[in-house]
XYZ file of C-alpha atoms in Angstrom:
515
model
C 0.000 0.000 0.000
C 1.342 3.409 -0.923
C 1.866 6.077 1.716
C -0.570 8.976 1.598
C 2.018 11.474 0.330
C 2.427 9.560 -2.944
C 0.310 10.291 -6.020
C -1.878 7.629 -7.592
C 0.312 7.339 -10.696
C 2.832 4.539 -10.853
C 5.628 4.922 -8.320
C 8.993 3.211 -8.562
C 10.952 2.739 -5.355
C 14.598 1.741 -5.205
C 16.083 0.195 -2.080
C 19.692 1.296 -1.836
C 20.776 -1.914 -0.188
C 19.297 -4.274 -2.786
C 22.461 -4.746 -4.823
C 26.055 -3.535 -4.478
C 27.929 -3.326 -7.766
C 31.400 -2.152 -8.719
C 31.846 1.294 -10.244
C 33.307 -0.200 -13.366
C 30.153 -2.147 -14.262
C 28.446 -1.185 -17.506
C 25.090 0.562 -17.795
C 22.335 -0.850 -19.949
C 20.660 1.097 -22.726
C 17.674 1.992 -20.574
C 19.896 4.031 -18.203
C 22.616 5.227 -20.592
C 23.847 8.775 -20.020
C 22.405 11.392 -22.357
C 25.179 12.537 -24.683
C 26.245 16.179 -24.494
C 26.217 17.252 -28.118
C 27.094 20.703 -29.452
C 23.360 21.392 -29.671
C 22.870 20.467 -26.031
C 25.821 22.649 -25.101
C 24.055 25.589 -26.714
C 20.946 24.743 -24.714
C 23.071 24.592 -21.575
C 24.632 27.977 -22.302
C 21.205 29.479 -22.884
C 19.878 28.007 -19.640
C 22.812 29.247 -17.582
C 22.696 32.656 -19.231
C 19.078 33.017 -18.166
C 20.094 32.354 -14.551
C 22.684 35.153 -14.502
C 20.840 37.853 -16.415
C 20.689 39.810 -13.165
C 24.303 39.016 -12.294
C 26.130 36.104 -10.717
C 23.806 34.071 -8.541
C 23.820 31.539 -5.719
C 21.425 28.582 -5.674
C 21.491 28.440 -1.893
C 19.769 25.086 -1.236
C 19.707 25.932 2.463
C 17.665 22.839 3.376
C 19.859 20.499 1.309
C 16.948 19.060 -0.674
C 18.197 20.151 -4.091
C 14.919 21.938 -4.830
C 16.671 25.176 -5.819
C 18.806 23.362 -8.391
C 15.817 21.425 -9.711
C 13.868 24.652 -10.234
C 16.840 26.310 -11.912
C 17.829 23.503 -14.273
C 14.566 21.675 -15.089
C 11.312 23.195 -16.309
C 9.770 19.737 -16.476
C 10.972 16.186 -16.006
C 9.360 12.855 -16.762
C 11.562 11.118 -14.170
C 12.570 12.338 -10.723
C 14.841 10.578 -8.236
C 13.966 11.076 -4.569
C 16.449 10.006 -1.916
C 16.225 9.268 1.762
C 18.407 11.527 3.886
C 21.125 8.971 4.687
C 24.440 9.097 2.855
C 24.161 5.613 1.361
C 20.805 6.447 -0.189
C 22.096 9.751 -1.551
C 25.098 8.096 -3.218
C 22.850 5.571 -4.948
C 20.230 8.179 -5.897
C 22.869 10.497 -7.348
C 24.174 7.731 -9.597
C 20.674 6.962 -10.862
C 19.825 10.633 -11.438
C 22.987 11.290 -13.439
C 22.512 8.172 -15.557
C 18.859 8.969 -16.271
C 19.412 12.678 -16.804
C 16.807 13.345 -14.113
C 16.636 15.802 -11.200
C 17.405 14.499 -7.721
C 15.682 15.563 -4.513
C 16.416 14.582 -0.901
C 13.665 14.073 1.671
C 15.265 15.368 4.840
C 12.954 15.304 7.879
C 10.632 18.286 7.726
C 11.060 18.863 3.978
C 8.462 16.386 2.733
C 5.922 19.013 1.683
C 8.482 21.056 -0.239
C 9.779 17.982 -2.056
C 6.258 16.938 -3.058
C 5.515 20.427 -4.386
C 8.631 20.283 -6.541
C 7.712 16.842 -7.894
C 4.314 18.261 -8.807
C 5.869 21.308 -10.483
C 8.103 19.073 -12.584
C 5.090 17.091 -13.763
C 7.040 13.907 -13.149
C 5.319 10.699 -14.247
C 7.934 8.426 -12.730
C 9.220 8.650 -9.156
C 12.279 6.626 -8.284
C 12.482 6.609 -4.506
C 15.755 5.478 -2.957
C 15.520 4.218 0.591
C 18.328 3.692 3.075
C 19.936 0.515 4.299
C 19.954 2.110 7.761
C 16.795 0.968 9.573
C 16.903 4.129 11.685
C 16.344 6.252 8.561
C 12.598 6.215 8.010
C 12.484 9.232 5.690
C 11.735 6.979 2.704
C 9.699 3.767 2.583
C 10.948 0.907 0.425
C 8.500 -0.485 -2.122
C 10.224 -2.873 -4.512
C 9.137 -4.424 -7.793
C 10.986 -6.226 -10.555
C 11.693 -3.096 -12.579
C 13.011 -1.284 -9.533
C 15.420 -4.121 -8.826
C 16.477 -4.196 -12.481
C 17.265 -0.500 -12.353
C 19.377 -0.958 -9.234
C 21.174 -3.862 -10.892
C 22.018 -1.732 -13.905
C 23.210 1.347 -12.001
C 26.791 1.300 -10.721
C 26.641 3.047 -7.350
C 28.956 5.781 -6.202
C 31.594 4.233 -3.970
C 31.551 5.603 -0.392
C 35.240 4.749 0.004
C 36.310 6.491 -3.206
C 36.352 9.982 -1.713
C 33.795 12.780 -1.475
C 30.608 12.291 -3.417
C 30.604 15.632 -5.254
C 33.659 14.939 -7.465
C 32.414 11.389 -8.097
C 29.088 12.678 -9.368
C 30.771 15.141 -11.695
C 33.146 12.490 -13.017
C 30.240 10.144 -13.638
C 28.602 12.694 -15.913
C 31.842 13.969 -17.427
C 31.931 14.898 -21.093
C 34.692 15.922 -23.455
C 32.655 18.874 -24.716
C 34.118 22.263 -23.804
C 32.900 23.896 -20.564
C 29.857 26.126 -20.600
C 30.319 29.854 -21.059
C 28.836 30.503 -17.615
C 30.969 28.881 -14.883
C 29.132 26.767 -12.326
C 30.954 26.383 -9.023
C 30.549 23.994 -6.103
C 32.486 22.741 -3.100
C 32.481 19.390 -1.359
C 29.896 20.904 1.013
C 27.401 21.346 -1.839
C 24.465 18.956 -1.503
C 24.695 15.806 -3.604
C 21.208 16.543 -4.925
C 22.222 19.921 -6.344
C 25.354 18.513 -7.976
C 23.556 15.447 -9.339
C 20.755 17.581 -10.775
C 23.173 19.915 -12.541
C 25.262 17.005 -13.769
C 22.136 15.207 -14.995
C 21.614 18.235 -17.222
C 25.250 17.807 -18.345
C 26.225 21.167 -16.884
C 29.988 21.338 -16.278
C 30.849 22.033 -12.623
C 34.116 23.200 -11.065
C 34.727 22.059 -7.486
C 36.604 24.625 -5.390
C 38.512 23.962 -2.175
C 36.866 27.031 -0.594
C 33.536 28.695 -1.429
C 34.939 31.726 -3.214
C 35.972 32.054 -6.881
C 39.144 33.892 -5.835
C 40.611 30.905 -4.017
C 43.112 30.042 -6.790
C 44.557 31.661 -9.867
C 42.729 29.111 -12.017
C 39.329 29.823 -10.476
C 39.926 33.565 -10.819
C 40.731 33.118 -14.495
C 37.621 30.991 -14.964
C 35.193 33.670 -13.766
C 37.034 36.806 -14.835
C 34.839 38.966 -17.031
C 31.898 36.548 -16.659
C 28.852 35.918 -14.539
C 28.815 32.668 -12.567
C 26.472 30.312 -10.728
C 27.340 28.902 -7.297
C 25.759 25.799 -5.779
C 25.268 26.046 -2.027
C 24.667 28.600 0.708
C 28.332 28.336 1.758
C 29.076 30.821 -1.055
C 27.049 33.474 0.786
C 24.280 35.602 -0.631
C 24.056 36.287 -4.348
C 25.123 39.874 -3.631
C 28.229 38.688 -1.758
C 29.046 36.198 -4.500
C 28.701 38.863 -7.208
C 31.227 40.983 -5.373
C 33.637 38.062 -5.137
C 33.278 37.288 -8.849
C 33.831 40.922 -9.788
C 36.973 41.083 -7.632
C 38.539 38.142 -9.461
C 39.868 40.722 -11.921
C 41.718 42.659 -9.196
C 44.931 40.655 -9.145
C 46.517 38.131 -6.826
C 48.100 38.279 -3.406
C 51.580 36.898 -2.616
C 51.547 33.167 -3.281
C 48.569 33.185 -5.652
C 44.831 33.606 -5.532
C 42.866 36.666 -4.547
C 41.940 35.749 -0.956
C 43.960 36.602 2.139
C 42.952 33.218 3.609
C 42.952 30.399 2.676
C 45.763 30.112 0.179
C 48.545 31.036 2.561
C 49.293 31.390 6.255
C 51.248 34.243 7.811
C 53.801 34.623 10.588
C 54.216 38.226 11.674
C 56.318 40.529 13.797
C 54.398 43.150 15.773
C 55.843 46.540 16.585
C 56.512 50.188 15.807
C 59.329 51.777 13.805
C 60.445 53.808 16.854
C 62.237 50.909 18.533
C 61.920 47.749 20.635
C 59.612 49.079 23.356
C 56.456 48.272 21.375
C 57.385 44.936 19.861
C 59.908 42.746 18.082
C 59.565 44.404 14.673
C 61.116 47.684 15.834
C 64.122 45.983 17.418
C 65.976 46.210 14.108
C 65.868 48.175 10.831
C 63.380 47.092 8.136
C 65.610 44.703 6.168
C 66.830 42.942 9.295
C 63.274 42.735 10.633
C 62.220 40.991 7.429
C 64.970 38.443 7.989
C 63.760 37.815 11.544
C 60.248 37.223 10.220
C 61.610 34.909 7.524
C 63.483 32.940 10.180
C 60.229 32.392 12.062
C 58.515 31.361 8.829
C 61.194 28.745 8.151
C 60.597 27.179 11.560
C 56.871 26.880 10.880
C 57.325 25.330 7.441
C 58.481 22.122 9.090
C 54.925 21.508 10.311
C 52.822 22.167 7.201
C 52.939 21.865 3.437
C 50.902 25.057 3.096
C 52.434 28.276 1.857
C 53.577 30.542 4.710
C 54.600 34.142 4.097
C 56.158 36.710 6.461
C 54.187 39.694 7.698
C 54.495 42.842 9.789
C 51.763 44.220 12.014
C 52.878 47.838 12.183
C 51.444 49.985 14.968
C 50.355 53.224 13.322
C 48.562 54.958 16.190
C 49.916 54.433 19.707
C 47.825 54.766 22.852
C 49.065 57.623 25.033
C 48.869 58.285 28.758
C 48.067 61.924 28.067
C 45.344 63.474 25.931
C 47.725 65.278 23.578
C 46.912 68.393 21.598
C 43.834 66.815 20.039
C 42.618 65.305 23.302
C 42.187 61.756 21.976
C 44.837 59.906 24.041
C 46.597 58.496 20.993
C 49.661 59.474 18.988
C 49.307 59.245 15.224
C 52.516 58.203 13.466
C 53.338 60.037 10.261
C 52.490 57.606 7.437
C 55.925 58.250 5.926
C 57.555 56.653 8.994
C 55.751 53.383 8.284
C 56.722 53.186 4.624
C 60.230 51.664 5.032
C 58.849 48.706 6.988
C 55.860 48.281 4.680
C 58.097 48.437 1.617
C 60.558 45.944 3.088
C 58.003 43.261 3.944
C 55.913 43.576 0.777
C 58.977 43.594 -1.484
C 60.014 40.348 0.234
C 56.717 38.747 -0.827
C 55.035 39.358 2.501
C 52.076 41.280 3.876
C 51.713 44.376 6.073
C 48.910 45.217 8.489
C 48.447 48.713 9.935
C 47.366 48.589 13.594
C 45.183 51.263 15.207
C 45.068 52.061 18.952
C 42.436 54.801 18.710
C 41.895 56.148 22.212
C 38.924 58.495 21.979
C 39.112 58.717 18.187
C 37.037 56.452 15.975
C 38.647 53.681 13.979
C 37.507 55.325 10.763
C 38.988 58.711 11.708
C 42.344 57.071 12.238
C 42.163 54.798 9.195
C 41.643 57.845 6.999
C 45.094 59.090 8.007
C 46.606 56.004 6.348
C 44.325 55.899 3.317
C 47.163 56.101 0.794
C 48.981 53.200 2.444
C 45.768 51.178 2.514
C 45.429 51.660 -1.229
C 48.396 49.321 -1.597
C 47.344 45.767 -2.505
C 49.358 44.027 0.234
C 48.388 46.257 3.171
C 45.556 45.451 5.584
C 44.129 46.981 8.750
C 44.010 45.905 12.418
C 41.636 47.275 15.060
C 42.858 47.127 18.670
C 39.813 47.304 20.921
C 41.997 47.244 24.057
C 42.866 50.885 23.423
C 39.419 52.129 22.375
C 38.231 54.494 25.110
C 34.955 55.984 26.223
C 34.753 59.627 27.363
C 36.319 59.990 30.806
C 38.587 56.955 30.388
C 42.360 56.918 29.990
C 44.603 54.188 28.499
C 45.810 51.407 30.825
C 43.331 52.415 33.534
C 41.012 49.725 32.175
C 40.741 47.413 29.198
C 38.992 49.263 26.400
C 36.159 48.024 24.239
C 34.769 48.608 20.765
C 31.159 48.258 19.704
C 30.064 46.725 16.426
C 28.807 50.065 15.112
C 32.281 51.596 15.229
C 33.833 48.525 13.647
C 31.165 48.399 10.948
C 31.776 52.055 10.143
C 35.445 51.506 9.342
C 34.973 48.149 7.622
C 32.335 49.607 5.307
C 34.756 52.409 4.438
C 37.649 49.980 3.899
C 35.510 47.688 1.757
C 34.513 50.608 -0.446
C 38.135 51.772 -0.687
C 39.160 48.274 -1.762
C 36.353 47.976 -4.273
C 36.691 51.399 -5.896
C 40.454 51.044 -6.258
C 40.173 47.550 -7.790
C 42.306 45.990 -5.063
C 42.464 42.336 -4.018
C 40.881 41.335 -0.734
C 42.323 42.980 2.400
C 43.033 41.561 5.841
C 40.867 43.086 8.576
C 42.128 42.018 12.005
C 40.120 42.552 15.187
C 42.074 42.090 18.434
C 40.414 40.556 21.489
C 41.458 38.864 24.733
C 38.320 39.414 26.832
C 34.694 38.903 25.875
C 33.848 42.420 27.115
C 36.248 44.005 24.615
C 33.749 43.278 21.817
C 30.432 43.284 23.717
C 28.246 42.902 20.630
C 30.645 41.004 18.406
C 27.757 39.096 16.851
C 26.647 42.347 15.199
C 29.872 42.889 13.279
C 28.917 42.870 9.606
C 31.181 40.414 7.796
C 29.196 40.599 4.570
C 32.043 42.282 2.689
C 33.805 40.129 0.067
C 36.452 42.850 -0.067
C 37.664 41.963 3.439
C 39.037 38.876 5.149
C 37.868 39.077 8.765
C 40.399 37.769 11.291
C 39.911 37.468 15.049
C 43.270 37.851 16.789
C 43.156 36.151 20.200
C 45.710 37.992 22.336
C 45.693 36.083 25.606
C 49.031 35.648 27.383
C 50.292 33.655 30.352
C 50.583 29.919 30.896
C 49.502 27.455 28.190
C 46.366 26.716 30.190
C 45.482 30.392 30.449
C 46.088 30.949 26.752
C 43.936 27.977 25.780
C 41.148 29.100 28.121
C 41.129 32.512 26.453
C 41.309 30.960 22.983
C 38.410 28.599 23.580
C 36.159 31.268 25.092
C 36.809 33.719 22.260
C 36.046 31.128 19.593
C 32.605 30.364 21.049
C 29.807 31.496 18.711
C 32.304 33.143 16.369
C 30.917 34.113 12.961
C 32.208 31.384 10.591
C 33.474 34.075 8.209
C 36.187 34.927 10.758
C 39.585 33.315 10.390
C 41.557 32.985 13.619
C 44.935 34.375 14.690
C 47.208 33.622 17.641
C 49.780 35.777 19.418
C 52.983 34.513 21.024
C 54.258 36.907 23.698
C 58.029 36.696 23.936
C 58.204 38.063 27.498
C 54.736 37.524 28.990
C 54.044 33.895 28.030
C 55.142 31.253 30.551
C 56.722 29.758 28.506
C 56.176 31.014 24.957
C 54.825 28.392 22.563
C 57.286 26.960 20.065
C 56.368 26.896 16.358
C 55.679 23.174 16.724
C 53.309 23.741 19.650
C 51.590 26.632 17.879
C 50.866 24.582 14.768
C 50.194 21.184 16.347
C 48.479 22.010 19.657
C 46.419 25.108 18.883
C 43.084 24.072 17.370
C 42.037 25.229 14.904
C 45.476 25.968 13.518
C 45.852 29.762 13.392
C 46.049 31.392 9.987
C 47.999 34.356 11.331
C 50.600 34.067 14.106
C 52.237 37.194 15.495
C 55.168 37.768 17.823
C 55.153 40.568 20.372
């Protein structure tokens, strides 16, 4: 007896556990892949072009059902493959969908109504329902007949031990025809239903290691001057994705790609050109400081195959015990004094970050002083909330704090500066070692593809104290933030070695600084 959610027309149900066949097994004529001819390529180009008429777009598929992809790629479909939510069922369903050239949908708990509406919209006359071999997964009932079993027999399944399912699906539907004019991008986090549905339509898909088209030189080249389609909410909103695609034309950062992170890690010296009192960088002239940073980098390379580049975090405005002529309790360094250090590190293939200790000034007011330096492609900005004061406060009398509104003001300005000057993405570091320093951190707007948001955890002391601070600060952190770690040469007891920093700190910090 059919369940009440099924229509009265004939329903085919496929039990994923019925047969297990090798990937190399042939496919019979009834399930042969539709060939991608030149004519079909033109149809594909036309379809994709219609999706990006308003600009690059994201098919978010937030619920993981694949409905968004089905709506985008299929006006109608005679066949539809519906999978239970378990991984084994999805791998089998994806193989069937690709071989039949049919859309795939996944019935996750709570999505039943939406899936049924999409089946109705497609006008599907044939439902192939793939159940799970896991008895705990009751999202799809098994109803077998001879034809269902024949179909399972004739469909080589995706192999769960052969790596992630997304590349397997794409390979299964691979064609020698040239890629479509509109790039379609996915990651391994994209739902199998979305990838299978696109592949069933013989739409070429590029799988990226990170959900941003700027992640490698090759992906930047692929989207440059074009509109693109992204599969999965991990790419952000369509507006965010459009910005990322547009910025692919803005050049690469040291080591390749247009993103600050991932693509490289950094090891930095912190300090001020005036001398050693404010950090290790100022203990020596620019060229020698670069060599010190390079020496640290070499020690870290032993523990990763990833690219590591040297960096300077250059203090530009220094908190002051007195109000000064302008009454803001901060001393603004002449931008010209920073140039030798910035030149030295960037000419060595590294990165520079300008650090602000604003006192009573706003971050934006101080950033404007260094606007010309921030127009350089390898120069980012750091915001030090410890030294952000409220009226009536003085530095060192208490730990300062910065609200999201003040941070959003300067990040919006920096994003616009980056965008209008056609610059690659910039590092935007926010320093924190107490929760109260960023009391409404959750309201920081990270929806700027122009900026790479980095939370720099600045706790010092014993390893236990540092880890306690680290773990607290990472709680409920916006996933768009990358994380940074500081090693204090004098205050840590003892200071972490490069090996400890890269093997014991979890997650591994993208940016490590020495102070």
